[in-house]
Coordinates of C-alpha atoms in Angstrom, one line a residue:
M22 CA 82.3 97.5 69.8
T23 CA 83.3 94.6 67.7
P24 CA 83.2 91.3 69.8
G25 CA 86.4 90.2 71.1
T26 CA 88.2 93.7 71.2
H27 CA 87.7 93.8 75.1
G28 CA 90.6 92.9 77.2
V29 CA 93.1 92.5 74.5
E30 CA 96.3 93.7 76.2
P31 CA 99.6 95.3 74.6
R32 CA 101.7 93.1 72.6
H33 CA 104.6 93.4 75.0
A34 CA 103.9 92.8 78.6
D35 CA 107.7 92.3 80.0
P36 CA 110.1 95.1 80.4
H37 CA 112.3 94.2 77.6
G38 CA 109.6 94.2 74.9
T39 CA 109.9 90.4 74.1
P40 CA 107.8 89.4 71.1
N41 CA 104.7 87.4 71.9
T42 CA 104.3 83.8 70.7
S43 CA 101.6 82.3 68.9
R44 CA 98.4 81.3 70.3
H45 CA 95.5 78.9 69.0
V46 CA 92.2 80.1 70.0
A47 CA 89.3 77.7 69.4
G48 CA 86.2 79.8 70.1
D49 CA 85.9 83.4 71.1
A50 CA 89.2 85.1 71.4
P51 CA 90.7 85.5 74.7
T52 CA 93.5 87.9 75.2
P53 CA 96.7 87.4 73.5
R54 CA 99.4 87.6 76.2
A55 CA 103.0 88.0 75.9
A56 CA 105.2 85.0 76.1
A57 CA 107.5 84.6 79.0
P58 CA 110.7 86.9 78.7
G59 CA 113.3 85.7 76.3
P60 CA 116.4 84.3 78.0
I61 CA 119.0 86.4 79.8
V62 CA 122.4 85.0 78.9
V63 CA 125.4 85.0 81.4
V64 CA 128.8 84.9 79.6
A65 CA 132.3 84.8 81.5
A66 CA 135.8 85.2 80.3
S67 CA 137.9 84.0 83.1
P68 CA 137.5 81.0 85.6
T69 CA 137.0 83.6 88.5
G70 CA 134.3 85.2 86.3
R71 CA 132.6 81.9 85.5
R72 CA 132.1 81.2 89.3
L73 CA 130.3 84.4 89.5
A74 CA 128.5 83.8 86.3
A75 CA 127.1 80.7 87.7
E76 CA 125.8 82.3 90.9
L77 CA 124.0 85.1 88.5
A78 CA 122.6 82.7 86.3
E79 CA 121.0 80.7 89.1
H80 CA 119.7 84.1 90.6
L81 CA 118.3 85.6 87.4
G82 CA 117.1 82.2 86.2
A83 CA 119.3 83.0 83.5
R84 CA 121.3 80.6 81.0
L85 CA 124.9 80.1 81.6
A86 CA 126.9 80.1 78.1
D87 CA 129.5 77.5 77.8
Q88 CA 131.1 78.9 74.6
R89 CA 133.9 81.3 74.2
P90 CA 132.6 84.9 74.7
S91 CA 132.8 85.8 71.2
E92 CA 130.6 82.8 70.2
A93 CA 128.3 83.0 73.0
I94 CA 127.5 86.7 72.2
A95 CA 127.1 86.1 68.4
A96 CA 124.7 83.1 69.2
A97 CA 122.6 85.0 71.7
W98 CA 122.4 88.3 70.3
D99 CA 119.3 88.1 68.1
H100 CA 117.4 85.8 70.9
A101 CA 118.2 87.0 74.2
D102 CA 116.3 89.7 76.3
A103 CA 119.5 90.9 77.9
L104 CA 123.2 89.7 78.2
V105 CA 125.4 89.8 81.5
L106 CA 129.1 89.9 80.6
I107 CA 131.4 89.0 83.4
M108 CA 134.5 90.7 82.1
A109 CA 136.3 94.0 81.8
T110 CA 134.2 96.8 80.2
G111 CA 136.9 97.3 77.4
A112 CA 136.7 93.7 76.4
A113 CA 132.8 93.9 76.5
V114 CA 132.6 96.9 74.5
R115 CA 135.0 95.3 71.7
L116 CA 132.8 92.0 71.7
I117 CA 129.5 93.6 71.4
A118 CA 130.5 96.3 69.0
P119 CA 130.0 94.3 65.6
H120 CA 126.6 93.2 66.7
L121 CA 125.0 96.8 67.7
D122 CA 122.1 97.9 65.4
D123 CA 119.2 99.5 67.1
K124 CA 118.5 100.3 70.7
R125 CA 115.0 99.4 70.4
T126 CA 115.8 95.9 69.2
D127 CA 119.1 95.1 70.7
P128 CA 119.4 93.2 74.0
G129 CA 120.4 95.1 76.9
V130 CA 123.9 94.4 77.9
V131 CA 125.2 94.7 81.7
C132 CA 128.8 94.2 82.4
V133 CA 129.9 93.0 85.8
D134 CA 133.6 92.8 86.9
D135 CA 135.0 89.5 88.2
H136 CA 134.7 90.3 91.6
G137 CA 131.2 91.5 91.6
R138 CA 131.8 95.0 92.7
F139 CA 130.3 96.9 89.9
A140 CA 127.3 96.2 87.7
V141 CA 127.5 98.7 84.8
A142 CA 124.6 99.3 82.1
L143 CA 126.7 99.1 79.0
A144 CA 124.0 99.3 76.3
G145 CA 120.4 99.2 76.0
G146 CA 120.0 101.2 79.3
H147 CA 116.2 101.9 78.6
E148 CA 114.7 100.3 75.6
G149 CA 116.8 96.9 76.4
G150 CA 116.1 97.0 80.3
A151 CA 119.9 97.2 80.9
N152 CA 119.4 99.8 83.6
A153 CA 116.9 97.8 85.8
L154 CA 119.2 94.6 85.3
A155 CA 122.0 96.4 86.4
D156 CA 120.2 97.4 89.7
R157 CA 118.8 93.8 90.1
I158 CA 122.2 92.6 89.8
A159 CA 123.8 95.2 92.1
D160 CA 121.2 94.4 94.8
H161 CA 121.8 90.8 94.9
L162 CA 125.8 91.1 94.8
G163 CA 125.9 94.2 97.3
A164 CA 127.4 95.9 94.1
T165 CA 127.5 99.2 92.9
P166 CA 125.2 99.8 90.0
V167 CA 126.6 102.3 87.4
I168 CA 123.9 103.7 85.1
T169 CA 124.9 106.9 83.1
T170 CA 121.7 107.7 81.2
A171 CA 120.8 111.3 81.4
S172 CA 117.1 110.5 82.6
E173 CA 118.2 108.5 85.6
L174 CA 121.1 111.1 86.6
T175 CA 118.1 113.8 86.8
G176 CA 115.3 111.4 88.1
L177 CA 113.2 112.0 85.1
P178 CA 111.5 109.1 83.1
S179 CA 112.9 108.6 79.7
L180 CA 111.1 109.8 76.7
G181 CA 111.7 106.5 75.1
T182 CA 110.1 104.4 77.7
L183 CA 107.1 106.7 78.0
G184 CA 103.8 104.5 77.4
A185 CA 105.9 101.2 77.3
R186 CA 103.7 99.8 80.2
F187 CA 100.7 100.4 77.8
G188 CA 102.4 98.7 74.7
I189 CA 103.5 101.8 73.1
R190 CA 106.7 102.0 71.3
A191 CA 108.5 105.4 70.5
E192 CA 110.7 106.5 67.6
G193 CA 112.0 109.8 66.2
A194 CA 114.0 112.5 67.7
L195 CA 114.4 111.0 71.1
A196 CA 117.7 112.5 71.9
A197 CA 117.1 115.8 70.9
V198 CA 113.9 116.2 72.6
G199 CA 114.9 114.3 75.5
G200 CA 117.8 116.7 75.8
H201 CA 115.2 119.7 75.6
V202 CA 113.3 118.3 78.4
L203 CA 116.3 117.7 80.4
D204 CA 117.1 121.3 80.2
G205 CA 113.5 122.4 81.3
G206 CA 111.8 123.0 77.8
A207 CA 108.2 122.6 77.2
V208 CA 106.7 120.3 74.8
R209 CA 103.6 119.9 72.7
L210 CA 101.2 116.9 72.9
E211 CA 99.1 115.5 70.1
R212 CA 97.1 112.1 70.1
D213 CA 95.3 111.0 67.0
A214 CA 93.2 108.9 69.5
P215 CA 93.1 108.9 73.3
W216 CA 95.6 106.0 74.1
P217 CA 97.1 106.5 77.6
L218 CA 100.6 107.5 77.3
G219 CA 101.8 107.9 81.1
P220 CA 102.8 111.2 82.7
V221 CA 104.7 113.5 80.4
P222 CA 107.9 114.7 82.3
A223 CA 107.7 118.2 81.0
T224 CA 105.4 121.2 80.7
L225 CA 103.0 121.1 78.1
T226 CA 102.5 123.9 75.7
D227 CA 100.6 125.0 72.8
D228 CA 103.5 127.0 71.2
P229 CA 103.7 125.7 67.6
G230 CA 107.6 126.1 67.7
A231 CA 107.9 123.8 70.7
P232 CA 109.0 120.1 69.9
L233 CA 106.2 117.7 69.6
L234 CA 105.1 114.3 71.2
R235 CA 102.7 112.9 69.0
V236 CA 100.7 109.5 69.5
T237 CA 99.8 108.2 66.2
D238 CA 99.9 104.9 64.2
R239 CA 100.3 106.7 60.9
V240 CA 103.5 107.2 59.2
V241 CA 104.2 111.1 59.3
P242 CA 107.4 112.8 58.1
A243 CA 110.3 112.7 60.2
D244 CA 111.9 115.8 61.8
D245 CA 114.5 116.6 64.5
T246 CA 111.8 118.0 66.8
T247 CA 109.2 115.3 67.0
V248 CA 108.9 111.9 69.1
L249 CA 106.3 109.5 67.6
Y250 CA 104.6 107.3 69.8
R251 CA 103.2 104.2 68.2
P252 CA 100.1 102.7 70.3
A253 CA 99.4 98.9 70.0
S254 CA 96.4 99.8 67.5
L255 CA 96.6 97.5 64.5
V256 CA 95.4 94.2 63.9
I257 CA 96.7 92.2 60.6
G258 CA 94.5 89.6 59.6
I259 CA 96.3 87.0 57.2
G260 CA 94.8 84.2 55.1
S261 CA 97.0 81.9 52.9
S262 CA 97.1 79.0 50.7
R263 CA 99.0 75.9 52.1
G264 CA 102.8 76.2 51.9
V265 CA 102.7 79.9 51.5
S266 CA 106.6 81.2 52.1
A267 CA 107.3 83.7 54.8
D268 CA 108.8 86.1 52.2
E269 CA 105.5 86.1 50.4
V270 CA 103.4 86.9 53.6
G271 CA 106.1 89.4 54.9
D272 CA 106.3 91.2 51.6
L273 CA 102.6 91.6 51.1
V274 CA 102.3 92.7 54.7
D275 CA 105.0 95.3 54.4
A276 CA 103.5 96.6 51.3
V277 CA 99.9 96.9 52.7
L278 CA 101.2 98.9 55.6
A279 CA 103.3 101.2 53.5
D280 CA 100.7 101.9 51.1
A281 CA 98.1 102.6 53.9
G282 CA 100.6 104.8 55.5
L283 CA 100.7 102.8 58.8
S284 CA 103.4 102.2 61.0
P285 CA 104.5 98.6 61.5
L286 CA 105.4 99.6 65.1
A287 CA 101.8 100.3 65.8
V288 CA 100.9 96.5 65.0
H289 CA 99.4 94.7 68.2
T290 CA 98.9 91.3 66.7
V291 CA 98.3 89.2 63.7
A292 CA 95.2 87.1 63.3
T293 CA 94.2 84.1 61.3
V294 CA 92.0 81.1 61.2
D295 CA 92.9 77.9 63.1
A296 CA 93.3 75.8 60.2
K297 CA 96.6 77.9 59.7
A298 CA 97.9 77.4 63.2
D299 CA 100.6 75.2 61.6
E300 CA 101.2 77.7 58.7
A301 CA 105.1 78.2 58.9
G302 CA 105.0 81.0 56.4
I303 CA 102.4 83.1 58.4
H304 CA 104.1 82.5 61.8
D305 CA 107.8 82.8 60.8
A306 CA 106.9 86.2 58.8
A307 CA 105.2 87.5 62.1
A308 CA 107.9 86.3 64.4
T309 CA 110.7 88.0 62.3
R310 CA 108.6 91.3 62.8
G311 CA 108.3 90.6 66.5
W312 CA 104.3 90.1 66.3
S313 CA 102.3 87.6 68.2
V314 CA 99.8 85.5 66.0
V315 CA 96.4 84.5 67.3
C316 CA 94.5 81.6 65.6
L317 CA 90.8 81.9 65.6
S318 CA 88.0 79.1 64.9
A319 CA 86.3 79.1 61.6
D320 CA 83.0 79.2 63.2
L321 CA 83.9 82.3 65.1
L322 CA 85.1 84.2 61.9
S323 CA 82.0 83.0 59.8
G324 CA 79.9 85.0 62.2
V325 CA 81.9 88.3 61.2
E326 CA 80.1 90.4 58.4
V327 CA 82.9 91.4 55.9
P328 CA 82.8 93.6 52.6
N329 CA 84.5 90.7 50.6
P330 CA 83.3 87.1 51.4
S331 CA 84.5 84.2 49.2
Q332 CA 82.7 80.8 48.7
I333 CA 86.2 79.6 47.8
V334 CA 87.8 80.4 51.1
R335 CA 84.2 78.9 52.8
D336 CA 85.0 75.5 50.9
A337 CA 88.5 75.4 52.0
V338 CA 88.5 76.5 55.7
G339 CA 84.9 76.7 56.7
T340 CA 84.6 80.7 56.9
P341 CA 83.9 83.0 53.9
S342 CA 86.6 85.0 55.1
V343 CA 89.8 84.8 57.1
A344 CA 92.0 88.0 56.4
E345 CA 89.0 90.7 56.9
A346 CA 87.1 88.6 59.6
A347 CA 90.0 88.1 61.8
A348 CA 91.2 91.6 61.6
L349 CA 87.7 92.8 62.3
H350 CA 87.1 90.4 65.3
L351 CA 90.1 91.7 67.2
G352 CA 90.4 95.2 65.6
G353 CA 86.9 96.8 65.0
E354 CA 87.4 99.4 62.4
L355 CA 88.5 97.8 58.9
L356 CA 91.2 100.2 57.5
V357 CA 92.3 98.2 54.5
E358 CA 90.2 95.8 52.7
K359 CA 91.8 92.3 51.8
R360 CA 94.8 92.6 49.2
R361 CA 96.2 89.6 47.7
S362 CA 99.3 88.1 46.4
A363 CA 99.7 84.7 44.8
M364 CA 99.1 82.7 47.8
A365 CA 98.2 85.1 50.6
T366 CA 95.7 87.8 51.6
V367 CA 96.0 90.6 54.2
A368 CA 93.5 93.0 55.8
I369 CA 94.1 95.6 58.6
A370 CA 91.7 96.9 61.4
R371 CA 92.2 99.3 64.2
R372 CA 91.5 98.6 67.6
P373 CA 89.6 101.4 69.5
A374 CA 91.6 103.4 71.7
R375 CA 91.2 102.5 75.3
G376 CA 92.0 104.3 78.5
R377 CA 93.6 102.3 81.4
L378 CA 92.3 102.3 85.2
A379 CA 94.7 100.6 87.7
L380 CA 93.1 99.9 91.0
V381 CA 96.2 99.9 93.0
S382 CA 96.7 98.3 96.6
L383 CA 99.4 100.2 98.9
G384 CA 99.6 97.7 101.8
P385 CA 99.0 98.4 105.3
G386 CA 101.6 101.4 105.7
A387 CA 105.1 100.5 105.7
D388 CA 107.0 101.4 102.2
D389 CA 108.4 97.9 101.9
L390 CA 105.2 96.4 102.1
T391 CA 104.1 98.2 99.0
T392 CA 104.7 95.8 96.0
P393 CA 106.9 96.4 93.2
R394 CA 104.0 96.0 90.8
A395 CA 102.0 98.7 92.6
R396 CA 104.9 101.1 92.4
D397 CA 105.2 100.5 88.8
E398 CA 101.6 101.3 88.3
L399 CA 101.8 104.4 90.1
A400 CA 104.9 105.3 88.2
A401 CA 103.1 104.9 85.0
A402 CA 99.6 106.8 86.1
E403 CA 99.1 110.1 84.5
V404 CA 96.4 110.6 87.5
V405 CA 96.4 109.3 90.9
I406 CA 93.2 109.3 92.8
G407 CA 92.2 108.3 96.3
Y408 CA 91.6 109.4 100.0
G409 CA 93.8 112.2 100.8
P410 CA 96.2 110.2 103.3
Y411 CA 96.6 107.5 100.8
V412 CA 97.4 109.5 97.8
D413 CA 100.1 111.1 100.0
Q414 CA 101.5 107.8 100.6
A415 CA 101.5 106.9 97.0
A416 CA 102.9 110.0 95.8
R417 CA 106.5 109.0 96.5
W418 CA 106.2 106.6 93.6
T419 CA 104.6 108.7 91.0
S420 CA 106.5 110.2 88.1
R421 CA 106.9 113.8 87.3
G422 CA 103.9 115.2 85.4
A423 CA 101.3 113.2 87.3
E424 CA 98.3 114.8 88.5
L425 CA 97.3 113.8 92.1
E426 CA 93.7 114.2 93.2
R427 CA 92.9 113.9 96.9
Y428 CA 89.4 113.2 98.2
D429 CA 87.8 113.1 101.7
L430 CA 86.4 110.1 103.6
G431 CA 82.6 109.4 102.5
E432 CA 83.5 110.3 98.7
E433 CA 83.9 106.7 97.8
I434 CA 81.6 106.9 94.7
V435 CA 82.7 110.2 93.6
R436 CA 86.4 109.0 93.6
A437 CA 85.1 105.9 91.7
D438 CA 83.2 107.9 88.9
R439 CA 86.2 110.5 88.6
A440 CA 88.5 107.7 88.1
L441 CA 86.3 105.9 85.4
H442 CA 85.5 109.1 83.6
L443 CA 89.3 109.9 83.3
A444 CA 90.0 106.4 81.8
Q445 CA 87.0 106.4 79.5
A446 CA 88.8 109.8 78.2
G447 CA 91.9 107.9 77.6
R448 CA 93.9 108.5 80.6
A449 CA 96.1 106.2 82.5
V450 CA 94.4 106.4 85.9
A451 CA 95.4 104.8 89.3
L452 CA 92.9 104.8 92.1
V453 CA 94.7 103.8 95.2
G454 CA 93.7 102.2 98.4
S455 CA 95.3 100.9 101.6
G456 CA 95.8 97.2 102.4
D457 CA 94.4 95.5 99.3
V458 CA 92.1 97.3 97.1
G459 CA 89.8 94.5 96.8
I460 CA 89.2 93.9 100.6
Y461 CA 86.6 96.3 102.2
A462 CA 87.9 99.0 99.5
M463 CA 87.6 100.6 96.2
A464 CA 87.8 97.9 93.8
S465 CA 84.2 96.6 94.4
P466 CA 82.4 100.0 94.1
T467 CA 84.3 100.9 91.1
L468 CA 84.0 97.6 89.2
E469 CA 80.5 97.9 89.7
R470 CA 80.2 100.8 87.6
A471 CA 82.9 100.0 85.2
G472 CA 81.9 99.0 81.7
D473 CA 83.8 97.0 79.0
D474 CA 85.2 100.4 77.2
I475 CA 88.4 100.6 79.4
D476 CA 91.2 98.3 80.4
V477 CA 91.3 97.6 84.1
V478 CA 93.9 95.8 86.3
V479 CA 93.7 95.2 90.0
V480 CA 97.0 95.4 91.8
P481 CA 96.9 93.0 94.9
G482 CA 98.3 94.0 98.3
V483 CA 99.2 93.1 101.8
T484 CA 96.0 93.2 103.7
A485 CA 95.4 94.8 107.0
A486 CA 94.5 91.3 108.2
L487 CA 97.5 89.7 106.9
A488 CA 100.0 92.4 108.3
G489 CA 98.4 92.1 111.8
S490 CA 98.6 88.4 111.6
A491 CA 102.2 88.5 110.8
L492 CA 102.7 90.9 113.6
L493 CA 100.8 88.6 116.3
G494 CA 102.5 85.2 115.0
A495 CA 100.1 82.8 113.0
P496 CA 96.8 83.3 114.2
F497 CA 95.4 82.2 110.6
G498 CA 97.2 79.0 110.5
H499 CA 94.0 77.5 109.9
D500 CA 90.5 78.3 108.2
H501 CA 89.6 82.0 109.2
A502 CA 87.2 84.6 108.1
Y503 CA 87.3 88.5 107.6
I504 CA 84.0 90.1 109.0
S505 CA 83.2 93.8 108.9
L506 CA 81.5 95.1 111.9
S507 CA 80.5 98.5 110.0
D508 CA 76.6 98.4 109.6
L509 CA 76.8 101.7 107.5
M510 CA 76.1 99.6 104.4
T511 CA 75.2 96.1 105.8
P512 CA 72.4 95.7 108.3
W513 CA 73.6 94.5 111.9
E514 CA 71.3 91.5 111.9
R515 CA 72.9 90.1 108.7
I516 CA 76.6 90.9 110.3
R517 CA 75.4 89.2 113.4
T518 CA 74.2 86.0 111.5
R519 CA 77.7 85.9 109.9
V520 CA 79.4 86.4 113.3
E521 CA 77.5 83.5 114.6
A522 CA 78.2 81.3 111.7
A523 CA 81.9 82.0 112.1
A524 CA 81.9 81.4 116.0
S525 CA 80.0 78.2 115.6
A526 CA 82.3 76.9 112.8
D527 CA 85.3 77.7 114.9
L528 CA 86.9 79.8 112.5
A529 CA 89.6 82.4 113.4
I530 CA 88.3 85.8 112.6
A531 CA 89.4 89.1 111.7
F532 CA 87.3 91.9 112.5
Y533 CA 87.6 94.9 110.4
N534 CA 86.0 98.2 111.1
P535 CA 85.5 97.1 114.7
R536 CA 84.7 100.4 116.4
S537 CA 84.4 104.2 115.8
R538 CA 83.0 107.0 117.8
D539 CA 79.4 106.5 116.5
R540 CA 79.6 102.6 116.5
D541 CA 80.7 101.6 120.0
W542 CA 78.5 98.6 120.8
Q543 CA 78.9 96.3 117.9
L544 CA 82.2 94.7 119.1
A545 CA 81.0 94.1 122.5
E546 CA 77.9 92.2 121.2
A547 CA 80.3 90.2 118.9
R548 CA 82.2 89.3 121.7
E549 CA 79.2 88.1 123.7
I550 CA 78.4 85.9 120.6
L551 CA 81.6 84.4 120.5
L552 CA 82.0 83.8 124.1
A553 CA 78.6 81.5 123.6
H554 CA 80.9 79.3 121.3
R555 CA 84.5 79.5 122.7
P556 CA 86.1 79.5 125.8
A557 CA 86.7 82.7 128.0
D558 CA 90.5 82.4 127.7
T559 CA 90.4 82.1 123.8
P560 CA 93.4 84.3 122.6
V561 CA 92.7 87.6 121.0
G562 CA 95.0 90.1 119.4
I563 CA 94.5 93.7 118.9
V564 CA 96.7 95.4 116.3
R565 CA 96.3 99.3 116.2
D566 CA 98.0 101.1 113.2
A567 CA 99.6 98.1 111.9
E568 CA 103.2 98.9 109.9
R569 CA 102.7 102.6 110.9
P570 CA 104.6 104.7 113.4
A571 CA 101.9 104.3 116.1
Q572 CA 101.8 100.7 115.7
R573 CA 100.6 99.0 119.1
I574 CA 99.9 95.3 119.6
T575 CA 98.0 93.6 122.4
L576 CA 97.5 90.2 123.4
T577 CA 94.5 89.4 125.5
T578 CA 91.6 87.0 126.0
L579 CA 88.1 87.1 124.8
T580 CA 86.7 87.7 128.1
E581 CA 89.2 90.4 128.7
L582 CA 89.1 92.3 125.7
D583 CA 88.5 95.9 126.5
V584 CA 86.6 97.3 123.6
T585 CA 87.2 100.9 124.7
Q586 CA 91.0 100.5 123.4
V587 CA 89.6 99.8 120.0
Q588 CA 89.1 102.3 117.3
M589 CA 88.8 102.6 113.4
T590 CA 92.3 101.9 112.7
T591 CA 92.6 98.8 114.8
L592 CA 92.1 95.1 113.7
V593 CA 90.8 92.6 116.1
L594 CA 91.9 89.1 115.7
I595 CA 89.9 86.4 117.3
G596 CA 91.6 82.9 117.7
T597 CA 89.8 79.6 117.7
T598 CA 89.4 76.9 120.5
R599 CA 92.7 75.5 119.3
T600 CA 94.8 78.8 119.2
R601 CA 97.5 79.2 121.7
I602 CA 100.1 81.9 122.9
I603 CA 103.6 80.2 122.3
G604 CA 106.7 82.2 123.1
G605 CA 104.4 85.4 123.2
R606 CA 103.0 84.7 119.9
M607 CA 99.6 83.8 118.9
V608 CA 99.4 80.4 117.0
T609 CA 96.5 78.7 115.6
P610 CA 97.8 75.0 114.9
R611 CA 97.8 74.0 111.1
G612 CA 97.5 70.1 112.2
Y613 CA 101.1 69.0 111.5
A614 CA 101.9 68.5 115.1
A615 CA 99.9 67.2 118.0
E616 CA 97.3 69.8 119.0
E617 CA 97.9 69.6 122.8
D618 CA 100.5 71.9 124.6
P619 CA 103.6 69.8 125.2
N620 CA 103.9 71.7 128.6
G621 CA 100.4 71.4 129.5
A622 CA 100.0 75.1 129.8
S623 CA 96.5 76.8 129.4
P624 CA 95.7 78.2 125.7
V625 CA 96.9 81.8 127.0
A626 CA 100.0 82.2 129.1
A627 CA 100.7 85.1 131.4
A628 CA 101.1 87.2 128.4
S629 CA 97.5 88.0 128.7
G630 CA 96.8 91.7 128.3
E631 CA 100.8 92.2 127.7
A632 CA 101.1 95.4 125.2
R633 CA 104.2 95.6 122.6
S634 CA 104.8 98.7 120.7

């Protein structure tokens, strides 16, 4: 694989598909990332509406327009991610009508009445993000979201947003094929390369007469039964003379793409040499087309072998190639050797298709402690893999068409290998775990086996220790440690050494895997180690099945800790010498207030042993 291809992310990372900005890369190219989302602009037509507009602008981090509505909309249309119009829908329709062009590029428009009772996704429901924005506004205002796109009404994902999380753009017969899918029809799926698309919300068939979903970066004849999905596969290398115009660069790029039969919607990024970081013609031509620009060092580009090196170019910018070398460095396969105009050169390379593995943390159990990012990853996954009960928990956030694969305890390596295999085949895979997937869970054994041939994201979550700590109060108000008492993969002597170190350092401790049917002595020994360093009345919290229906919380002391009430789904939290029970809650002082108990009470009050369900 060509150096520099690993880790390059889709051109659009935000839900509205905001174009990336330019980046200057002095050495080996890190990932080009999307810019912060473009602005949301809030426009009001009346004094009452302006008060609501000011509130929404603050909540959304948006810009509050101070012009007349018609002027504000005209000024914002080509630059905003979304418009929030505080006015009647009829007025909003008349004002935006002259500007409507293409749902793939128009901003999303949400209309809210002056009294904040309804949030209407007026235009750009899917592609412009208006549906999601209307939901967000309605949540804040306690209003009713009005969303009328057919896929939302049926609970199916839109064909137009399929693959969007992976940088894929859709075009073609979206309405016709989408209607066919809504009616229960089957479709064919073809991929020129194994780019992840996400779960297809329809039955797949080999029937040649069925509508076609095709993943390709090539220009193909359009018809009324085909939806084309454009992967972010192309890298355009550009070199130029000083002072080149944006028109010349843009015309050359457009001609090269057309002659090669490649879709401009499949362009991932533009690459050039760092000497052109201030070349307005290159940057303006790319920005007009919604593409990012990455600037690479001459030293880096001079090490890339190219078919058409030039001494003249070397003398000018320090590398014998700009267009071909830049395209190859970020691309991998050179599709078009450099083409020239009077003052510019262009070459095109194709990035290798890469599957995607998301390691998704579900949190401790309660639905509202599963993060929005985790839910989004599950909704985009083609295959969800994990321990059976965790897959059952995750299933509610998956989309129609997703495959669910359940495994038993003890099959961790089998799960990891299966997830990696599917990702290497170009699938979008979610491997799920409870709590945080990186804490005593599947991230570590999976990443030990993962190569650089797939994209991997790790979605953090609320750990069992954090959930247990919150239920108890604030036992981790100061330095603390997590220690697993399971000796299945770590020798007990090593665990004992860690317990000794944490005990002598006076750290609060969360004991994971404290006790099971076959491991019934480690917790008792750990308690004896702790008693050698801490008072007998040191507070201890026992949290069983945190944030689940069978949740049970017990406050006790180190000496009174009954190890027999502890099992595998229990977390044991040990306080420090300064931890106190205050108001029935376990608190380790941070140090802002005096450490002495103002009432002169002992560290643990009469609540010792008290259980709360």
